[in-house]
Structures are given as C-alpha cells and as structure tokens.
CSV table of C-alpha atoms in Angstrom, one decimal:
chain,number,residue,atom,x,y,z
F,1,UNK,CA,113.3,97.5,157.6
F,2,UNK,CA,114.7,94.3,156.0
F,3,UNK,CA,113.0,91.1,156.9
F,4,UNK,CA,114.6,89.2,159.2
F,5,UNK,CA,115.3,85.6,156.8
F,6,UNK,CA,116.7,87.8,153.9
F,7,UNK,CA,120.2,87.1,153.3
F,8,UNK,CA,122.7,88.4,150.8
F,9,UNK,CA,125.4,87.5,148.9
F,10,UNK,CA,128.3,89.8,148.2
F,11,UNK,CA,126.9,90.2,143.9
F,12,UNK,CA,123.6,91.1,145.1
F,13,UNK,CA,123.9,95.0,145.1
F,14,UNK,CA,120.8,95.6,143.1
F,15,UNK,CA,118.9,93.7,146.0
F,16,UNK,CA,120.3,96.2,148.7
F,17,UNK,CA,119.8,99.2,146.2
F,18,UNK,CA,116.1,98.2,146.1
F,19,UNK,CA,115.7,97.5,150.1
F,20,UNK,CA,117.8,100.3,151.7
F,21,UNK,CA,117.2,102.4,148.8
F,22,UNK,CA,121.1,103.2,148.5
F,23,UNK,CA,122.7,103.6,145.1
F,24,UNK,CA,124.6,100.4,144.1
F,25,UNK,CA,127.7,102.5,143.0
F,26,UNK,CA,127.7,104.1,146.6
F,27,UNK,CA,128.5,101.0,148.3
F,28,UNK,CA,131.3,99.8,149.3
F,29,UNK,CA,131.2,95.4,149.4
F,30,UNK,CA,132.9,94.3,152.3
F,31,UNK,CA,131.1,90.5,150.7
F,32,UNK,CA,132.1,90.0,147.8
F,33,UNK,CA,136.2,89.3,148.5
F,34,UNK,CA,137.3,90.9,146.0
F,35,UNK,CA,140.9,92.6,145.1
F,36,UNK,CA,140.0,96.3,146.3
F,37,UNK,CA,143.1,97.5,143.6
F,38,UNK,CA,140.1,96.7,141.1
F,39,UNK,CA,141.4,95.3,137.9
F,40,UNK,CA,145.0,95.2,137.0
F,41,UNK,CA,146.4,99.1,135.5
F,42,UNK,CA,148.0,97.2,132.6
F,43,UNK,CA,145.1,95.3,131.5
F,44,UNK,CA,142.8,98.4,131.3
F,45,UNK,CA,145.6,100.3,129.3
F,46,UNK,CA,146.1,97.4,126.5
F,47,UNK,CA,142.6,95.4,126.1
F,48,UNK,CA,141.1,97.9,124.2
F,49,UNK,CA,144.1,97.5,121.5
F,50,UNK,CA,143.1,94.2,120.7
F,51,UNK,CA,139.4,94.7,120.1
F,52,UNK,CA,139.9,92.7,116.7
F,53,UNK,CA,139.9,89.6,118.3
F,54,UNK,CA,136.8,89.7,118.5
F,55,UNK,CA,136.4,89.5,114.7
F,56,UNK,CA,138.1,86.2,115.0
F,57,UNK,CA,137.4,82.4,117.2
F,58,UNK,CA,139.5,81.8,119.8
F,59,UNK,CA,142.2,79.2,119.2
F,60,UNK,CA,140.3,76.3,120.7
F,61,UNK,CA,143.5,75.0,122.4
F,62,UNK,CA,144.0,78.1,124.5
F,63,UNK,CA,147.8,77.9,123.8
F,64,UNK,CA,148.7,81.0,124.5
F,65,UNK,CA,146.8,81.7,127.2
F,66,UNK,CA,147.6,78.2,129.5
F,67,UNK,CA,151.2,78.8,129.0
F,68,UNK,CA,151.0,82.0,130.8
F,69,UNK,CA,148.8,80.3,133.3
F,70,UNK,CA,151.3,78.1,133.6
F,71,UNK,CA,154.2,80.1,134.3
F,72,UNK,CA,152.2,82.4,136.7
F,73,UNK,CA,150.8,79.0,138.8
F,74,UNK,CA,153.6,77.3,138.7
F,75,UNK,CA,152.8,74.2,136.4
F,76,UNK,CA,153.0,72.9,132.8
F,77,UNK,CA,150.7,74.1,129.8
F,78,UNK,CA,149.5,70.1,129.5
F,79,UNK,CA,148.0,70.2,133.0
F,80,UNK,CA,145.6,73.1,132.7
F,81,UNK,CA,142.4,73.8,131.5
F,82,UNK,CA,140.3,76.6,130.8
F,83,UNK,CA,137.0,77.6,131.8
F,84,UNK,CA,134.2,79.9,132.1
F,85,UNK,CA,134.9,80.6,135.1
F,86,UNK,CA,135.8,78.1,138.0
F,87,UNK,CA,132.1,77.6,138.6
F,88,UNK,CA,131.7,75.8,134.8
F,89,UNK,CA,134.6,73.8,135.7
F,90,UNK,CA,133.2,72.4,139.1
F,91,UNK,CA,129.8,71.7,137.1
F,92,UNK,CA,132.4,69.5,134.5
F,93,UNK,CA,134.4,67.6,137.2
F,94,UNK,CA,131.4,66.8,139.2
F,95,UNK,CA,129.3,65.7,136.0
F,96,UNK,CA,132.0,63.5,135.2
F,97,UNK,CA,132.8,61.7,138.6
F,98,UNK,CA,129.2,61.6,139.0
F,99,UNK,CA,130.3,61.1,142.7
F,100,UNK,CA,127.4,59.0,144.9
F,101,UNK,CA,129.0,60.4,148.0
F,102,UNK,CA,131.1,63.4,148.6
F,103,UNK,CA,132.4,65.0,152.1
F,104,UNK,CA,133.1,68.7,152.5
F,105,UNK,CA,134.5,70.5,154.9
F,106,UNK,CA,132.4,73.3,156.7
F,107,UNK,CA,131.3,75.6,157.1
F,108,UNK,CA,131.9,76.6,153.0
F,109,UNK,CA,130.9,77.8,149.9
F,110,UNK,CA,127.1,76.5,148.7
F,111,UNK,CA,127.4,75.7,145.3
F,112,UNK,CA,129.7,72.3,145.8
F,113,UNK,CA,126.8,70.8,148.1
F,114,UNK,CA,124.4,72.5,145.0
F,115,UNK,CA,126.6,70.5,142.4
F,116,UNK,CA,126.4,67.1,143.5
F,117,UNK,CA,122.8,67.1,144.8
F,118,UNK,CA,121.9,68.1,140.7
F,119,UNK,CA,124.4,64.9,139.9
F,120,UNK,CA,122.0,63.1,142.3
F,121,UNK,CA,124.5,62.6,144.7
F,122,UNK,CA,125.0,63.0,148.6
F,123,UNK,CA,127.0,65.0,150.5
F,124,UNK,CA,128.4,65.1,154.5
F,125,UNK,CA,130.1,67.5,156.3
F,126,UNK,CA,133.1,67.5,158.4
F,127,UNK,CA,132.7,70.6,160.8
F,128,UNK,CA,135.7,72.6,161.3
F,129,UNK,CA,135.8,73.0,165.0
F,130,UNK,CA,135.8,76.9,166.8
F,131,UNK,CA,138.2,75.3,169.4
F,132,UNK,CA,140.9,74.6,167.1
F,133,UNK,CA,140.2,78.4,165.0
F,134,UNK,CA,138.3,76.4,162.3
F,135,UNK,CA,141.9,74.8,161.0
F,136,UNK,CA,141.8,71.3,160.3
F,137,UNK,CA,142.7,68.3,162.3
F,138,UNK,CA,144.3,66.0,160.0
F,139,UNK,CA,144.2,63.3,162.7
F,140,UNK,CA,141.0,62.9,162.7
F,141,UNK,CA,139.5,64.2,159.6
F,142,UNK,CA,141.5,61.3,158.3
F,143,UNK,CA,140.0,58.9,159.9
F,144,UNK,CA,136.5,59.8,159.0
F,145,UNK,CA,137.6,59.0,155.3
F,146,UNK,CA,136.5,55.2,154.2
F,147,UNK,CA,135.3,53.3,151.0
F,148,UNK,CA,132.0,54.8,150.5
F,149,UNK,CA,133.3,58.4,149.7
F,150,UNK,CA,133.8,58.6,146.2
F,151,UNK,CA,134.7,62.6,146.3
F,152,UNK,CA,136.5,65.0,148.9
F,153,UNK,CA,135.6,68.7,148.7
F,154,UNK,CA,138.1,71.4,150.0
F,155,UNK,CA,138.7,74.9,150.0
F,156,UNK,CA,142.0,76.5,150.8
F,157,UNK,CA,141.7,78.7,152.2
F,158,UNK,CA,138.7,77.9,153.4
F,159,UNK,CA,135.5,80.5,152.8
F,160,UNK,CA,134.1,81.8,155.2
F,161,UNK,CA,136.6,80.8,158.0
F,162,UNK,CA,140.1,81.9,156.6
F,163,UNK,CA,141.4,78.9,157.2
F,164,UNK,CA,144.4,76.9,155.4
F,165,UNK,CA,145.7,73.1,154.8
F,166,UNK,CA,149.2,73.3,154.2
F,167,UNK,CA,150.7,71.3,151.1
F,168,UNK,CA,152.3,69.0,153.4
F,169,UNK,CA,149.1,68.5,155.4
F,170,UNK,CA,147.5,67.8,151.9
F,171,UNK,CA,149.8,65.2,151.1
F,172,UNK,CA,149.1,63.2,154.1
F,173,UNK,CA,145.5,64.0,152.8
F,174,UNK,CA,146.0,62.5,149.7
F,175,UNK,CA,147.7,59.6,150.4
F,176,UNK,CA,144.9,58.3,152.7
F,177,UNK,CA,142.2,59.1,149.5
F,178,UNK,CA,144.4,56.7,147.3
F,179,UNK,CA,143.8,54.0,149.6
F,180,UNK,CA,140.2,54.5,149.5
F,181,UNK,CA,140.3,55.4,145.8
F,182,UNK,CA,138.8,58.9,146.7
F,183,UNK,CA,138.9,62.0,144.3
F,184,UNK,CA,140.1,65.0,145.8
F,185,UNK,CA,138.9,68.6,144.3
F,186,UNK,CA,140.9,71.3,145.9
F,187,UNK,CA,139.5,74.7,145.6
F,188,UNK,CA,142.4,77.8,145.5
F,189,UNK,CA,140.7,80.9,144.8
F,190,UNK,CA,141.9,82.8,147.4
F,191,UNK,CA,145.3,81.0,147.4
F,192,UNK,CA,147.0,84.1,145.8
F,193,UNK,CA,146.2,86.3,148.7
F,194,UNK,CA,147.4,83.9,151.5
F,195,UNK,CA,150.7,84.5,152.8
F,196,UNK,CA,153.6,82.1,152.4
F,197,UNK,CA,151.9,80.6,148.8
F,198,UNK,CA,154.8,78.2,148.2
F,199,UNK,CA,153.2,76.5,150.9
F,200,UNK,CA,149.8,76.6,151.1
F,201,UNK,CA,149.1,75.7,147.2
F,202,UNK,CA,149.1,71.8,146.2
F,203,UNK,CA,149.9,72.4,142.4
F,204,UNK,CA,153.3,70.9,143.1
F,205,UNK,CA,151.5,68.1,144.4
F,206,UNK,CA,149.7,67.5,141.2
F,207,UNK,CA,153.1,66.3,139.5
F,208,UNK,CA,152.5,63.1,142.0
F,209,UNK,CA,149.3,62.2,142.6
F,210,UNK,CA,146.8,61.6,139.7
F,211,UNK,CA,143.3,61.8,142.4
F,212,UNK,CA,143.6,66.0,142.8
F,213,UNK,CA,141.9,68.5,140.7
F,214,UNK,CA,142.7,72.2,141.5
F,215,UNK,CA,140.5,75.2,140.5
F,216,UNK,CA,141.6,78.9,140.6
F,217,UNK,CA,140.1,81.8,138.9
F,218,UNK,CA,140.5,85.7,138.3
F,219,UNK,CA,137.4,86.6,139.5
F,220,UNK,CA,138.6,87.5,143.3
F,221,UNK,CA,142.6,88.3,143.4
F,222,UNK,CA,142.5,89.8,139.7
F,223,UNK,CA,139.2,92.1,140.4
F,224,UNK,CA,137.6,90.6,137.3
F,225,UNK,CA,134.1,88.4,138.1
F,226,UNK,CA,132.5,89.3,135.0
F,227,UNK,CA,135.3,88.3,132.8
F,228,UNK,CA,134.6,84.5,133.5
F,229,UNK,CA,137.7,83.0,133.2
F,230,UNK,CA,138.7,80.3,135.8
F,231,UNK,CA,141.5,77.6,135.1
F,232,UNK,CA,141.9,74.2,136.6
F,233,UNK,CA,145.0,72.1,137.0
F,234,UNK,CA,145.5,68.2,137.3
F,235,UNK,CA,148.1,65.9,136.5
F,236,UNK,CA,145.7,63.4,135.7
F,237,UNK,CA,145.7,63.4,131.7
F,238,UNK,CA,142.8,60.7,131.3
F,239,UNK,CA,141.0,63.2,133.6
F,240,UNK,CA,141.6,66.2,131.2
F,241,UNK,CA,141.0,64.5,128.2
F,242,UNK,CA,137.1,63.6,129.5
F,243,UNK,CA,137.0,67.1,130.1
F,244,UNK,CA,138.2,68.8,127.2
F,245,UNK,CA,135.7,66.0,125.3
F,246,UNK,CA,132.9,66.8,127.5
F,247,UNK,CA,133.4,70.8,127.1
F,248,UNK,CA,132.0,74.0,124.7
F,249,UNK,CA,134.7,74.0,122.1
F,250,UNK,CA,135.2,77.7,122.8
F,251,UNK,CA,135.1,77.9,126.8
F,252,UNK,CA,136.3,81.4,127.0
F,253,UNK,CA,136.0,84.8,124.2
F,254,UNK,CA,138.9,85.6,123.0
F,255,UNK,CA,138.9,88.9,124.9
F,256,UNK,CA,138.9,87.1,127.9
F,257,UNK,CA,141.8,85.3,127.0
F,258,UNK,CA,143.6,88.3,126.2
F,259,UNK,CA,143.1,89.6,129.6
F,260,UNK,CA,144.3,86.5,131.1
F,261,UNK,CA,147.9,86.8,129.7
F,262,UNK,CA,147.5,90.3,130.3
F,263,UNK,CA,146.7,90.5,134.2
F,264,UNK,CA,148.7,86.9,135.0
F,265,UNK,CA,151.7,89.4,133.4
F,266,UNK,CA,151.2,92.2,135.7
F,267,UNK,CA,154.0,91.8,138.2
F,268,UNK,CA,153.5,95.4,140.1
F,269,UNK,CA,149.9,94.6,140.3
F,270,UNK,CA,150.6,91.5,141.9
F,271,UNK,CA,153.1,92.6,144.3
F,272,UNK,CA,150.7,95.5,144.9
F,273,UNK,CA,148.0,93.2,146.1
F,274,UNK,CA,149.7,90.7,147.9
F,275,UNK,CA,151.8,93.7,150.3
F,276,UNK,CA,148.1,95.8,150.5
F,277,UNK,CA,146.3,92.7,151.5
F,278,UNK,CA,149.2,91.5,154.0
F,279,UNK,CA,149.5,94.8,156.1
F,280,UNK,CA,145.6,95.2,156.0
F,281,UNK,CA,144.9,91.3,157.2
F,282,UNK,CA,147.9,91.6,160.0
F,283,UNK,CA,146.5,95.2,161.2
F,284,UNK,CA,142.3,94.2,161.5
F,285,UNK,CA,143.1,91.2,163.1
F,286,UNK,CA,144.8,92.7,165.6
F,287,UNK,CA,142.8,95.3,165.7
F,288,UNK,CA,139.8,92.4,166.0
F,289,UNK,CA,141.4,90.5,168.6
F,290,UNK,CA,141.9,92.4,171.3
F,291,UNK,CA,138.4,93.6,171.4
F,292,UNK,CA,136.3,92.2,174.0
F,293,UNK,CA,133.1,91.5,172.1
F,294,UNK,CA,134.4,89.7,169.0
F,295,UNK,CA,136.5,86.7,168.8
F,296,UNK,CA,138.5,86.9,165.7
F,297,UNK,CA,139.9,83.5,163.8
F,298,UNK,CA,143.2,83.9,162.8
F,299,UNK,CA,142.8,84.5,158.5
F,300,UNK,CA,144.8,83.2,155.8
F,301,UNK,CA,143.1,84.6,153.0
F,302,UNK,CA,141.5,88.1,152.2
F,303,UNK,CA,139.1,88.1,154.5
F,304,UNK,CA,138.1,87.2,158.1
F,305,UNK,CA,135.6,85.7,160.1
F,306,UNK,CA,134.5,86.6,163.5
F,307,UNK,CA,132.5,85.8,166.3
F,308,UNK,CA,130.1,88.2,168.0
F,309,UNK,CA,130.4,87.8,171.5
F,310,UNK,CA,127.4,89.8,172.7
F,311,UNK,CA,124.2,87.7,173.4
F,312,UNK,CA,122.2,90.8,172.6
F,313,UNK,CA,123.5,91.8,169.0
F,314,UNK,CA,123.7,89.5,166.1
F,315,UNK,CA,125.1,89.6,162.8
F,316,UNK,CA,121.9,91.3,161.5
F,317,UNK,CA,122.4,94.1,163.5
F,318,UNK,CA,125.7,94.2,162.1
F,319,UNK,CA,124.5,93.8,158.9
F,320,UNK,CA,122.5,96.7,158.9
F,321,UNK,CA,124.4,99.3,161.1
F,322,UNK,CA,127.1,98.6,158.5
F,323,UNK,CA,125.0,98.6,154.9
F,324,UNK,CA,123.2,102.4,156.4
F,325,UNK,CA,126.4,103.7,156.2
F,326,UNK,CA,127.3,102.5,152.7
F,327,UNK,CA,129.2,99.0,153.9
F,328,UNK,CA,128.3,95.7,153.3
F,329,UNK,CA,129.4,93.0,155.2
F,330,UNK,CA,128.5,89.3,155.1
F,331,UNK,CA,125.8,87.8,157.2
F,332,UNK,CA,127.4,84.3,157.8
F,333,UNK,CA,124.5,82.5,159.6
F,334,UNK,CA,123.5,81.0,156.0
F,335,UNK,CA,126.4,78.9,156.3
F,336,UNK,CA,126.1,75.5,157.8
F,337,UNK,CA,127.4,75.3,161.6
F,338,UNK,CA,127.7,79.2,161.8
F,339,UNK,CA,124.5,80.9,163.7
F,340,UNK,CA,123.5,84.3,163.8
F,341,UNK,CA,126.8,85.3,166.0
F,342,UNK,CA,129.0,85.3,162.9
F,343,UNK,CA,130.4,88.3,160.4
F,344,UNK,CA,133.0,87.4,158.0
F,345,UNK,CA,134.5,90.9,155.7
F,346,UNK,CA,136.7,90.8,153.3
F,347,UNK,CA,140.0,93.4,153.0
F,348,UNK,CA,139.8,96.8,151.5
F,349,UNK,CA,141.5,100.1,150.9
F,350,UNK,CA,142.8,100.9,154.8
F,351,UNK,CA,140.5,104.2,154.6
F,352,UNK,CA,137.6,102.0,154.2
F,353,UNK,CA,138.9,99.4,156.6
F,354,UNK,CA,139.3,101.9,159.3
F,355,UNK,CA,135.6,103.1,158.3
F,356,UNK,CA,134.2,99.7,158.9
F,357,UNK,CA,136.1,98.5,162.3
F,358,UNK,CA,135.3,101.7,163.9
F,359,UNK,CA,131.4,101.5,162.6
F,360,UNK,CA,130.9,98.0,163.7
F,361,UNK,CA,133.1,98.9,167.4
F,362,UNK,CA,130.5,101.7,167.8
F,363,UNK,CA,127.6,99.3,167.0
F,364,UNK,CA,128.7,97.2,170.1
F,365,UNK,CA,129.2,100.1,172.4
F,366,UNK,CA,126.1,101.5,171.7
F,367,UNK,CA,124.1,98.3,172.2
C-alpha cells in the first residue's frame, strides 16, 4: 500500500510502476494535462526528413521558427523569444527582475514560488476563493497590490482550478501594476485549450503595456514535453534584449525548431484538439455536477478540479481506486489552500473519460 505523505506528479510514471507494480506504458495519466491526440500527425510524418539538421547549429536568431510563432500566437517575430522550454524562460525572467517580493495567485503551480525563493526572494499568496469557483475578484485582488510587490505571478488558466482572467480583466490588472511599478508574468500554457481564446489571451495586450511577460509552450496542447521548446512574448524590447544577453546562444536543437514550425502549422491538428477538448470539458462537467458527492468548478482549460464532498473518502482513496485500474489522477492536497478533499484530471479520449467518471462514481457508492 502506498504511504500516506507520497504524492505524485503527472511525469512520475516510473514512481507508480515501481509502487503499484503496473507497467508505465499501461497507464493511462489523467496528471499530466496533456493533449490525448498525442503529437501532431504531420510532425511525425516530416521530422524524420530533416534529420540533417542536426549536422548543422541552429541559426541563433531562431528566425524561422519565431515567425511561425508569431503568426500562430498572434504577435510580431520582434516580441518573442525562444526557450528550453517555458520552465528555462521563468528561471531567465525571474533571475533578471531579481524580484524581492512577488504575489501569486493560488492555489498554483510550485515551481514560480521555487523560482524566486532560489533568487532569494519572497513570495505571498492571494487565495482564490471556493465561493466565487476559484475565479478572480478583480475588486479586491486589486487592492491588495501596493509599492512593495516588485512581481505579480499568474496563470491563465489557472492550474489546478481551471480558472481564467479575461484580457479585459487583465487590463484593469495592469494598469493598477503600472502605478505601482509592478512586473506582471502571465503564464498561458493551457490558453490554447480554453474556449473563446480571442479573449482569454493578453498577447494583444503586450502591443500596450511594456510590465507583461507571457510564456506558452508545446509541451501540453502540442503532446510534446520532451521536445523542450517554450516561447515567451513581451513588448518590452529592453526586457528581451537582457534576455537574449543573459541566454545559451543555442536555446533550442535545431530539431526542435523544426518541429515547432511543423506542429504550430498543423491546422487539422489544431482544430482536432480544440473540438475534442471542448465536447469532452462540456460533457464531464456536466456529468460532475450533478453528482451529489463532488462539487465540480466550472473549467476553462483541459482539465478540472473538484471537490469531494464525502467526509469519509479523500483524494487518496481516489488516487488509488483510480491508479489499480490503470488511471492516474492528481492528488491536489500538495497544493497550497486545497486539503485532502480535492481531485483535479485532465481530458482524454471519451473512452477513457467514460472509464474514469464511472470508476471514481463507483468509488463513492461503494464507500
């Protein structure tokens, strides 16, 4: 039986291979969010035909490769730049605001916090509140913000909650961190799943304000974590300059960047995911909701939280009902103001789906 503190994060297969003694290929990760279309048709076609890259360096500008970014994100080439993966690139922005005091929203992903206590930094929290389904009050998150925060944390949407700030809810956002000379480092990579984009993503907003950094990746919506290519996009050329000073001269292999203009170029792929993803979030919630021992939060991106409403199960037992028949689902009382009553899973094939809501239904009835 698994001990009761152990936790695990949707990469850590070989951890549940060794402790259930299930074969990693067997399982099916409900954890790690990622695009269940796996990676895009055209790219596995085509990247083999340009395995003489490799006998070459990468052009250091990335030319190529950030004007398809570019057109895919909706942006100009000058505002992007390329990483090894969006992780690198919050290591870069954070080592070069050195920021003495950050605020985050949470709950949320661990390795911002991680980030700025290595830059010797602190960090607060502004909780998302259960009442209002974990979406932000602008009101009054505004009014939290003063002088002494130097940098502003958000994800959108938000990991684990689901939760989004629209672009015009950002602006308002914004304008209140100019006044208090705040940087503002927006975190999209689950943007691409959420519906309605257009309205969601603040790269139009980086054509105005010079204090937002935006991250994506391909590592979720594209299927493709071990590639290690992330992007970031600012208007703020002083910003980019730093960075592209402060950066490995070859960030990415030139496979890599072949891929990227590959996948961002895959139209039916794209399409494919965002219509798979849409049906699948509108039919679990539902599906979620109107059960009587789970409070399901409305989602926004490619995966939901929710709330186990039975005092006598928690998201262990959940955990491991699920994992003993091959699923794996994430445990979310790691993250800060969740407890052991919260599940968050991410959106798969609708077989496997079905597979989990009735697995995780049965675990409550039987209990």
């Amino acid at each position: 039986m698994i001990k009761a503190k152990e936790h695990f994060h949707g990469s850590d297969l070989e951890k549940i291979e060794q402790i259930y003694g299930i074969k990693k290929e067997d399982i099916v990760s409900f954890s790690a969010n990622v695009n269940p279309l796996g990676v895009s048709p055209r790219l596995r076609e085509t990247l083999a035909e340009h395995i003489d890259a490799i006998t070459t360096y990468p052009d250091r500008e990335y030319t190529s490769l950030r004007k398809c970014m570019a057109e895919y994100a909706g942006t100009v080439p000058e505002h992007i730049i390329v990483g090894n993966g969006s992780t690198e690139l919050i290591s870069l922005l954070i080592q070069i605001r050195h920021p003495k005091r950050a605020m985050i929203l949470g709950p949320t992903y661990s390795e911002y916090e991680r980030e700025i206590t290595l830059e010797g930094g602190t960090t607060l929290y502004y909780p998302l509140r259960e009442e209002d389904d974990f979406r932000l009050d602008v009101s009054d998150f505004s009014s939290h913000l003063n002088e002494q925060i130097d940098l502003l944390v958000l994800c959108n949407p938000n990991n684990p909650t689901s939760s989004c700030i629209t672009n015009r809810q950002m602006r308002q956002i914004l304008d209140v961190c100019k006044q208090y000379d705040i940087f503002v480092m927006v975190d999209e990579t689950y943007v691409e799943f959420a519906p309605e984009v257009e309205k969601i993503t603040s790269i139009p907003l980086t054509h105005y304000y010079n204090n937002i950094l935006i991250l994506r990746g391909t590592s979720k919506f594209f299927a493709a974590p071990g590639l290690r290519l992330g992007y970031a996009i600012t208007g703020n050329q002083d910003l980019i300059q730093t960075i592209n000073t402060r950066k490995n001269p070859w960030m990415i292999n030139s496979l890599a960047a072949i891929a990227g203009e590959i996948m961002f170029r895959d139209s039916d792929y794209i399409r494919q995911t965002k219509e798979l993803i849409s049906s699948e979030r509108a039919r679990l919630y539902e599906l979620f909701d109107k059960h009587p021992a789970f409070q399901a939060y409305p989602p926004s991106g490619n995966f939901m939280l929710l709330r186990i409403l039975r005092d006598d199960l928690t998201s262990q037992d959940l955990f491991d009902a699920a994992i003993r028949q091959n699923m794996m689902i994430r445990d979310c009382s790691t993250f800060p103001f969740l407890d052991d009553h919260y599940i968050r899973f991410c959106f798969m094939n609708p077989e496997d789906n079905t597979r989990l809501a009735q697995c995780l239904f049965d675990q409550v009835k039987e209990k």
